[in-house]
PDB file of C-alpha atoms and ligand atoms in Angstrom:
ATOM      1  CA  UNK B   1       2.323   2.747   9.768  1.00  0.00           C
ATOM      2  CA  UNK B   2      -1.163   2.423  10.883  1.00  0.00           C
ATOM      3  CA  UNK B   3      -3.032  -0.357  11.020  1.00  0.00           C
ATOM      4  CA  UNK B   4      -6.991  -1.321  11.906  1.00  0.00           C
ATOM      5  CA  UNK B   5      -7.793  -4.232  13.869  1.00  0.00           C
ATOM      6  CA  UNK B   6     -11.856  -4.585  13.506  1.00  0.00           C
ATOM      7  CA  UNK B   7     -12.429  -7.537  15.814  1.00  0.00           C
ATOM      8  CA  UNK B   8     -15.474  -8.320  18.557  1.00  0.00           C
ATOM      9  CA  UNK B   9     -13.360 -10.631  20.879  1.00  0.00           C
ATOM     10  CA  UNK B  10     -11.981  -8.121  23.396  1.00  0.00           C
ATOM     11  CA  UNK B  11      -9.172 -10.270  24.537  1.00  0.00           C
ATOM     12  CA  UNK B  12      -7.743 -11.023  20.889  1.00  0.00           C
ATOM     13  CA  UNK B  13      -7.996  -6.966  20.053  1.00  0.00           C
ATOM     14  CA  UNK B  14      -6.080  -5.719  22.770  1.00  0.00           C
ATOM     15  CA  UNK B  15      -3.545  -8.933  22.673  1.00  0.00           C
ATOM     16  CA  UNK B  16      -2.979  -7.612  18.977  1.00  0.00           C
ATOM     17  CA  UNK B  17      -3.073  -3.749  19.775  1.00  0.00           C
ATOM     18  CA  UNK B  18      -0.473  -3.953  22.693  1.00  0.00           C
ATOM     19  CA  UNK B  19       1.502  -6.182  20.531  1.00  0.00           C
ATOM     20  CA  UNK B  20       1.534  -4.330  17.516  1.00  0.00           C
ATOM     21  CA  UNK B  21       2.224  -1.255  19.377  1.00  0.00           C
ATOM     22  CA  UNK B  22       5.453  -3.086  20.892  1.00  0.00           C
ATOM     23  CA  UNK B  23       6.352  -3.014  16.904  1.00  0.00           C
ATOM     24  CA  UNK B  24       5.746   0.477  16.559  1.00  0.00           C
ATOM     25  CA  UNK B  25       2.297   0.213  14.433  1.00  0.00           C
ATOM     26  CA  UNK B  26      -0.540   2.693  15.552  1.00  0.00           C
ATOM     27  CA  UNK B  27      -3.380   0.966  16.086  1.00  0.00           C
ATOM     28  CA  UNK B  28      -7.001   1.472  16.208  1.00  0.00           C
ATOM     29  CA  UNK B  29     -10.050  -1.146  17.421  1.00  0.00           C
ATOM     30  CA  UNK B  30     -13.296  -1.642  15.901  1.00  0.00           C
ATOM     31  CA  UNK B  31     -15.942  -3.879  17.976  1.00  0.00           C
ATOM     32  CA  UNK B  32     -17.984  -4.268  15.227  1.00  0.00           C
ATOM     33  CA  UNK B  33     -18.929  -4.595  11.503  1.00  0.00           C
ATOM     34  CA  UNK B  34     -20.426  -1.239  11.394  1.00  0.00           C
ATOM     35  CA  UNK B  35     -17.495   0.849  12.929  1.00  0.00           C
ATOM     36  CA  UNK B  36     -15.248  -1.211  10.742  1.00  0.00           C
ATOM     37  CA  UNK B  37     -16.335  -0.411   7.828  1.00  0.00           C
ATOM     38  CA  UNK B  38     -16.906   3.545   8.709  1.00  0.00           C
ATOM     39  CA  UNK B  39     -13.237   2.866   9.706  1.00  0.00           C
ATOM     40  CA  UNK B  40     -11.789   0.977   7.071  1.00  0.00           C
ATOM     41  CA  UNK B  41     -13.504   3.353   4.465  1.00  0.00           C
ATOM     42  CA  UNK B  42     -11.971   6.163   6.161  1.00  0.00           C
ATOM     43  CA  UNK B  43      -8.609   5.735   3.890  1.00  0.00           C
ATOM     44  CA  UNK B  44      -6.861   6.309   6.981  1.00  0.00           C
ATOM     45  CA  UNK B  45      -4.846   3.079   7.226  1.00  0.00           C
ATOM     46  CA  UNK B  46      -2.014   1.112   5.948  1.00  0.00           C
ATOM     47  CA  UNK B  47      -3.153  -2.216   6.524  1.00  0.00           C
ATOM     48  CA  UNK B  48      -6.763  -3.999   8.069  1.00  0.00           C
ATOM     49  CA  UNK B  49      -6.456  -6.977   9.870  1.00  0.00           C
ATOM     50  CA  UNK B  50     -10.229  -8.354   9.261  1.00  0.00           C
ATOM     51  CA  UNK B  51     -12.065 -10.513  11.544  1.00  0.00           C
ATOM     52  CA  UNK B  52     -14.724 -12.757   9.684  1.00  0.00           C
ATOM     53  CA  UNK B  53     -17.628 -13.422  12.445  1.00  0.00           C
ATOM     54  CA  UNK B  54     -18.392 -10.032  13.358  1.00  0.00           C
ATOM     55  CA  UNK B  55     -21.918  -8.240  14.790  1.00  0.00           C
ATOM     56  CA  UNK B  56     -23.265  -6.296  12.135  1.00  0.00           C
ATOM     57  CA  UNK B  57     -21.336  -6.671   9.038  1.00  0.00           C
ATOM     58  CA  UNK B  58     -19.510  -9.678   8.628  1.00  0.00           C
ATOM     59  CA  UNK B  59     -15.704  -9.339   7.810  1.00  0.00           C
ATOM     60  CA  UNK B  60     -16.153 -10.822   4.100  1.00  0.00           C
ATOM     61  CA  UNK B  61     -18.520  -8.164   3.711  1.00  0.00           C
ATOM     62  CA  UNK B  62     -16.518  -5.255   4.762  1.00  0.00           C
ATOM     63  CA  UNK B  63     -13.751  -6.330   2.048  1.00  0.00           C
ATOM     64  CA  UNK B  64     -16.418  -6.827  -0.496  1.00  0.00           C
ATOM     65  CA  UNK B  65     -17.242  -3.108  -0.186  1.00  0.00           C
ATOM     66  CA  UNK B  66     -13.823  -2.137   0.287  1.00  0.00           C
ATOM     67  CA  UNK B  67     -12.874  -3.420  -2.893  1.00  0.00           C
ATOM     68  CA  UNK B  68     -15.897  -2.381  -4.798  1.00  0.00           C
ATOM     69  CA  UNK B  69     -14.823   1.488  -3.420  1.00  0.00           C
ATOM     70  CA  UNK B  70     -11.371   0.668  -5.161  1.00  0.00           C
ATOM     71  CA  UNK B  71      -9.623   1.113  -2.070  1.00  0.00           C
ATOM     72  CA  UNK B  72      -6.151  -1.228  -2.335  1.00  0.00           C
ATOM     73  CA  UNK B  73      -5.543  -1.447   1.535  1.00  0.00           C
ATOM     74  CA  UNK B  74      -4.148  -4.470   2.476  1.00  0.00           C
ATOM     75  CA  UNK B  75      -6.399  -7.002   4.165  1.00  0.00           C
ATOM     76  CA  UNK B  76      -5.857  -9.882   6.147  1.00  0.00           C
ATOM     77  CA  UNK B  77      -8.221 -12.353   7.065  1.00  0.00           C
ATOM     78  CA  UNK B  78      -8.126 -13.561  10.961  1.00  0.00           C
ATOM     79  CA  UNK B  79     -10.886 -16.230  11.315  1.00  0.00           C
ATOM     80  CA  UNK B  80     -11.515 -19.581  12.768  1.00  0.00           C
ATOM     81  CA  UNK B  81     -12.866 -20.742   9.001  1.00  0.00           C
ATOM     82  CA  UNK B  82     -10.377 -22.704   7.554  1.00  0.00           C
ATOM     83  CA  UNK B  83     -12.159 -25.158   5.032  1.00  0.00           C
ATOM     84  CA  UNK B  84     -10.626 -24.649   1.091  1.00  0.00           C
ATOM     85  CA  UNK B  85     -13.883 -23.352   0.436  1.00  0.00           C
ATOM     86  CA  UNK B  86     -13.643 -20.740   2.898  1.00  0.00           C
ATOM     87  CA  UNK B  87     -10.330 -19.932   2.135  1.00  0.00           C
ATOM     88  CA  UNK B  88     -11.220 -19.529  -1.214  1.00  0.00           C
ATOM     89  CA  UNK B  89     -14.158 -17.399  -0.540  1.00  0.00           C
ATOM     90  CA  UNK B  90     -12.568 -15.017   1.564  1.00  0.00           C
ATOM     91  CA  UNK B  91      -9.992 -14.019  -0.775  1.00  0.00           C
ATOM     92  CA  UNK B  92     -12.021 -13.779  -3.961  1.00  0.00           C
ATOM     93  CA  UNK B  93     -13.808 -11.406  -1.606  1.00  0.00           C
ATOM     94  CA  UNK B  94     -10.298  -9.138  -1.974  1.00  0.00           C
ATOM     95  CA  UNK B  95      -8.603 -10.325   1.120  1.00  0.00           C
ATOM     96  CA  UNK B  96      -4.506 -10.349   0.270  1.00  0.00           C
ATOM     97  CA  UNK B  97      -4.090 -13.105   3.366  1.00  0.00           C
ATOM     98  CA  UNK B  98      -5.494 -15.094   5.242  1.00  0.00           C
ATOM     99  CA  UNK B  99      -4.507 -16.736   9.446  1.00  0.00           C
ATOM    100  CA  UNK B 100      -6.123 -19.266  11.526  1.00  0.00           C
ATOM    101  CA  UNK B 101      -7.212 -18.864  14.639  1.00  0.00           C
ATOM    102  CA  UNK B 102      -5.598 -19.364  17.030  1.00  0.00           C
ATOM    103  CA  UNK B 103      -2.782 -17.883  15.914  1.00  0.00           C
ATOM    104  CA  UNK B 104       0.853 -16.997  16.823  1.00  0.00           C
ATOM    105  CA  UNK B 105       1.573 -13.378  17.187  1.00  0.00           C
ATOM    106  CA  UNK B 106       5.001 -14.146  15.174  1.00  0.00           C
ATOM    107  CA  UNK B 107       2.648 -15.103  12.312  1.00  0.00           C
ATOM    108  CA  UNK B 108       0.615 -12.253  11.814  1.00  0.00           C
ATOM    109  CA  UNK B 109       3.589  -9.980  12.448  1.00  0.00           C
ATOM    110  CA  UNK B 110       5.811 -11.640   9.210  1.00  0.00           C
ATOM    111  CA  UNK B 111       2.362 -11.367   7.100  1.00  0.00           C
ATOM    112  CA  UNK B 112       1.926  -7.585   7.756  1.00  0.00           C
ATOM    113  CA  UNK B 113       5.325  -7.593   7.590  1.00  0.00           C
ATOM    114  CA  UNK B 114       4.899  -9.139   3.492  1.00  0.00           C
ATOM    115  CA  UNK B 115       1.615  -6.826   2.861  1.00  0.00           C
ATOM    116  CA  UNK B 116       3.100  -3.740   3.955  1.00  0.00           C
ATOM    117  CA  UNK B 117       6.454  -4.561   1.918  1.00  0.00           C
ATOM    118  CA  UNK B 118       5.079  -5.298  -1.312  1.00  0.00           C
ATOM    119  CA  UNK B 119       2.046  -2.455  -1.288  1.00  0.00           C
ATOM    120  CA  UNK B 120       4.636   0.371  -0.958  1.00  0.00           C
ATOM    121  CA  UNK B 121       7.884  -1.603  -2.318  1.00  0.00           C
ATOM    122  CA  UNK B 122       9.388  -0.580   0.798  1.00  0.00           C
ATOM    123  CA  UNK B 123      13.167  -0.687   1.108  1.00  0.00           C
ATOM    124  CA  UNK B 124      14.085  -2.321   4.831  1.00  0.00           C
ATOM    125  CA  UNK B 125      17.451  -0.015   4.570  1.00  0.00           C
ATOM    126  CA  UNK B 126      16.817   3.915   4.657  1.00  0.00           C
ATOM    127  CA  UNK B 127      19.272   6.277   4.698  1.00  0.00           C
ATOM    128  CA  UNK B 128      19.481   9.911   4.990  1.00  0.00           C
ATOM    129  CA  UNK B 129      23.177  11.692   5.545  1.00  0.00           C
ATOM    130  CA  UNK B 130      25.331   9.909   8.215  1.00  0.00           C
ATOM    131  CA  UNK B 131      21.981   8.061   9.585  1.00  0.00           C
ATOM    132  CA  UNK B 132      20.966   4.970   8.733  1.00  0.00           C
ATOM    133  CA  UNK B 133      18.063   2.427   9.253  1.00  0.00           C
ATOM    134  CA  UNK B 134      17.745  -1.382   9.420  1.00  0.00           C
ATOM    135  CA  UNK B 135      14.088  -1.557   9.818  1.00  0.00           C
ATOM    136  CA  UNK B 136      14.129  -5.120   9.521  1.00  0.00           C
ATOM    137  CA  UNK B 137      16.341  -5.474  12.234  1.00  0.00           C
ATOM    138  CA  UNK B 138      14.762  -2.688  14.219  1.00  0.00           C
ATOM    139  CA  UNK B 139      18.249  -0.854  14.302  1.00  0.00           C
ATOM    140  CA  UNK B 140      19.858   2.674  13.704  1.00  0.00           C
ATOM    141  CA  UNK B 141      22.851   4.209  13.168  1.00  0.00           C
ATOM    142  CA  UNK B 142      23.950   7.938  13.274  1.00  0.00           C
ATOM    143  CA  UNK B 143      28.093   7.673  11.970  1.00  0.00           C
ATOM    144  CA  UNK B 144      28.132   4.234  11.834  1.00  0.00           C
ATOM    145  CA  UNK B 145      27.432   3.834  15.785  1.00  0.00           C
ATOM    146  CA  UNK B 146      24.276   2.063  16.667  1.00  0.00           C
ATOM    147  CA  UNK B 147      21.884   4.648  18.628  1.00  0.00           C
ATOM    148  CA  UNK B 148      18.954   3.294  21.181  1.00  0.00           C
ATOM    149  CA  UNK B 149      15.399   4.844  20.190  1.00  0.00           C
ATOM    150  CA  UNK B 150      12.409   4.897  21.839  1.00  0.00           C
ATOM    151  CA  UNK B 151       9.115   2.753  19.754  1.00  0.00           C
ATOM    152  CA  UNK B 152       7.583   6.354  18.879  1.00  0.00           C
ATOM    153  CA  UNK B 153      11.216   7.734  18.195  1.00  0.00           C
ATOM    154  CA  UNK B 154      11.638   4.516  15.727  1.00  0.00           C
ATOM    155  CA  UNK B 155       8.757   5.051  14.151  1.00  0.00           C
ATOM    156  CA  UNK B 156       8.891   8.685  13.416  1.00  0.00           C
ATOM    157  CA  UNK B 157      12.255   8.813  12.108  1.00  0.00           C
ATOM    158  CA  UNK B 158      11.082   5.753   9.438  1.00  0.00           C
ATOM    159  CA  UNK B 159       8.086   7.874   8.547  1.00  0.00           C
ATOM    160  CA  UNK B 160      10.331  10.877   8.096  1.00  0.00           C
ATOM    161  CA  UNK B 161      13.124   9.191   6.249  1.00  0.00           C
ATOM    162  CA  UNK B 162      10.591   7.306   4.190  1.00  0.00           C
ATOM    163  CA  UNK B 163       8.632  10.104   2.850  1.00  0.00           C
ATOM    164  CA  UNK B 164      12.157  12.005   2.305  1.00  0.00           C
ATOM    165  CA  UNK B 165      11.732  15.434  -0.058  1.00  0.00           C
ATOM    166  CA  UNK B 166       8.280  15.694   1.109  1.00  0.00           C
ATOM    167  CA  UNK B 167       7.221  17.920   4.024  1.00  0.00           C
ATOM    168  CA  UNK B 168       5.418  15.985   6.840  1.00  0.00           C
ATOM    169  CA  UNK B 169       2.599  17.661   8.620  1.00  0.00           C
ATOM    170  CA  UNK B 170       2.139  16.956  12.213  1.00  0.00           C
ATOM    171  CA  UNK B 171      -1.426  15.351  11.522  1.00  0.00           C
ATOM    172  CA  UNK B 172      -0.441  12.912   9.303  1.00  0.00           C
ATOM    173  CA  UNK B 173       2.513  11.956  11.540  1.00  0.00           C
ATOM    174  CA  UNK B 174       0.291  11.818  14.355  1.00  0.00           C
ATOM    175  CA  UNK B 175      -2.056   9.852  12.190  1.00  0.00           C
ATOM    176  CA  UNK B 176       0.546   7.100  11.237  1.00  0.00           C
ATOM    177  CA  UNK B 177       2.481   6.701  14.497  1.00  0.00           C
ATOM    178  CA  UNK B 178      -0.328   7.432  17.373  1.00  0.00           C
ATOM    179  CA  UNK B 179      -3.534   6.240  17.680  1.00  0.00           C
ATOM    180  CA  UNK B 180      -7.089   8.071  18.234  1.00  0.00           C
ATOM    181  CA  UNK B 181      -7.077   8.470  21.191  1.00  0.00           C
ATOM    182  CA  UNK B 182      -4.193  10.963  21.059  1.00  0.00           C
ATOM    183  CA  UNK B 183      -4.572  14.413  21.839  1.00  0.00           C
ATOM    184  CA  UNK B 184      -4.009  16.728  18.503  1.00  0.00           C
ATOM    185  CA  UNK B 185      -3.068  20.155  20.071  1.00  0.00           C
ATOM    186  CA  UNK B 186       0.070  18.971  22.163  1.00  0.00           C
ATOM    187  CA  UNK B 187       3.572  19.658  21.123  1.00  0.00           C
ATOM    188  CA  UNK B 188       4.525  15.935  21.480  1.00  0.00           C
ATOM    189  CA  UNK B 189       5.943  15.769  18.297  1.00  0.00           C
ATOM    190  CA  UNK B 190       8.101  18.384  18.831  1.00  0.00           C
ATOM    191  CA  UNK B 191       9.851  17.277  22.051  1.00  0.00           C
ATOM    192  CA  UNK B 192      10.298  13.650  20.080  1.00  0.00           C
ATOM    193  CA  UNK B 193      11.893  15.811  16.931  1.00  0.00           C
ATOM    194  CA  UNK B 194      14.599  17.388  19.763  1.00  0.00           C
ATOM    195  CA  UNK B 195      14.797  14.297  21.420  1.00  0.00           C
ATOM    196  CA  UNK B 196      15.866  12.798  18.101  1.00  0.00           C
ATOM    197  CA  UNK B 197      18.189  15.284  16.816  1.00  0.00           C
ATOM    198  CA  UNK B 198      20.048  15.075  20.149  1.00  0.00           C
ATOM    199  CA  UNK B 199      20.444  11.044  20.079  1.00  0.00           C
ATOM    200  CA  UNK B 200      21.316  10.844  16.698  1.00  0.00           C
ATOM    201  CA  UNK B 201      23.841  14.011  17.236  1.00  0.00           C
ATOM    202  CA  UNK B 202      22.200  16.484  14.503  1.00  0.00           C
ATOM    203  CA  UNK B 203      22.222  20.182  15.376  1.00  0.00           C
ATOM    204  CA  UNK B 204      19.464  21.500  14.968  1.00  0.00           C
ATOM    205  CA  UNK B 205      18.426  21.805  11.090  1.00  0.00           C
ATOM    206  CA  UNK B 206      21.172  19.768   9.967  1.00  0.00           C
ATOM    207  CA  UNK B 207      18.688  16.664   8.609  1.00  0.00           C
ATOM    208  CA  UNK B 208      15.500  17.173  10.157  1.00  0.00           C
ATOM    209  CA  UNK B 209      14.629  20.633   8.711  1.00  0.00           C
ATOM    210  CA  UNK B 210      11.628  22.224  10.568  1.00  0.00           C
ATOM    211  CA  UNK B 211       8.864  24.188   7.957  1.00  0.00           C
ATOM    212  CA  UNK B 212       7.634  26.345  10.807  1.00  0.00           C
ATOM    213  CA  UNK B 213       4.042  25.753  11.261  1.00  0.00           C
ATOM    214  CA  UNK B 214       3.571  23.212   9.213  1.00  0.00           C
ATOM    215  CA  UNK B 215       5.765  20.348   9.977  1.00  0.00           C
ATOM    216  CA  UNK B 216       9.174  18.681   9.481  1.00  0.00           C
ATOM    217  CA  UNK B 217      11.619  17.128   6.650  1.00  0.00           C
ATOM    218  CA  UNK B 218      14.271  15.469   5.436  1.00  0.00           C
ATOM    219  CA  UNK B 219      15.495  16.855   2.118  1.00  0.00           C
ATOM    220  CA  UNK B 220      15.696  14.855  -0.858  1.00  0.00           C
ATOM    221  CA  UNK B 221      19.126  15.429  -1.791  1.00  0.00           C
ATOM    222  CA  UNK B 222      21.072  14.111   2.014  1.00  0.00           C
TER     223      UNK B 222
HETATM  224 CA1   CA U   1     -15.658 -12.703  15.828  1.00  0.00          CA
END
């Protein structure tokens, strides 16, 4: 999952992008109004968290012309405004949610936590063969026994098991799980693939199937 924090305080952005990375999000900073918009218009991510005092653009703004583009993305509001008026304001601008500065980390976690869950009606238990996911509780299971993954090696086997019967290309997993900064032409995903297959004690094919040159997949009917 990939999500866009567009927010000028340095300190707050990288306190949300390290922490949000701990949880296995890719995530990608914009400084400013402008850049968030570009971003934010760019279709590329799951969720915006949307600061409201911004140079440029202000925040309410971006999610005015989000909306009026019909794009659904989930927003939510992080801004120091807290009168009812306010409130109401920014969400009849399209905003799903809305926290307070200054906020817990906790907080903001559980409401991306809500957005994400009801936009895709995501199931917190996956399954696929003898594996199984708790991504609620952040845990897996290959046979029952509980198997230690890496962040990226979490995240990549919930992308793949989520979009089961469908064949990933390595862009869009390198779109959900990294961030921009990540370099396209490496083989990265591959070496996390075998590293995967070897913790969870698949040979080779057996549920991640590789479409050679394209990407990988779990098929619909494990
Ligand atoms: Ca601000």
């Amino acid at each position: 999952m990939r999500i866009l924090v567009v927010e000028d305080e340095p300190g707050i952005a990288r306190f949300l992008k390290q922490g949000l990375e701990e949880e296995s999000y890719a995530v990608d900073i914009a400084e400013n109004g402008r850049t968030g918009l570009d971003c934010a218009l760019s279709g590329e991510y799951d969720l915006i968290l949307l600061d409201w005092m911004l140079p440029g653009i202000s925040g309410v703004e971006i999610c005015r012309q989000l909306r009026t583009k019909d794009s659904h993305t989930p927003v939510i509001f992080l801004t120091a405004k807290d009168t009812t008026d306010e409130v109401v304001f920014g969400l009849q601008a399209g905003a799903n949610d809305y926290v307070k500065k200054p906020f817990h980390f906790e907080e903001i976690l559980e409401r991306i936590r809500v957005q994400l869950r009801s936009v895709s009606s995501n199931h917190s238990k996956l399954s696929a063969g003898k594996i199984e996911m708790d991504v609620d509780a952040h845990k897996v299971f290959s046979n029952g026994d509980e198997i230690n993954l890496t962040q990226k090696e979490f995240a990549l086997l919930e992308y793949l098991m989520r979009n089961k019967g469908k064949v990933c290309r390595r862009t869009r997993i390198i779109e959900s799980i990294w961030n921009h900064q990540f370099d396209y032409n490496t083989g990265v995903i591959d070496v996390y693939i075998n590293a995967l297959r070897k913790k969870l004690d698949l040979a080779s094919e057996d549920i991640i199937k590789t479409v050679r040159g394209v990407g990988y997949m779990i098929d619909q009917e494990i």
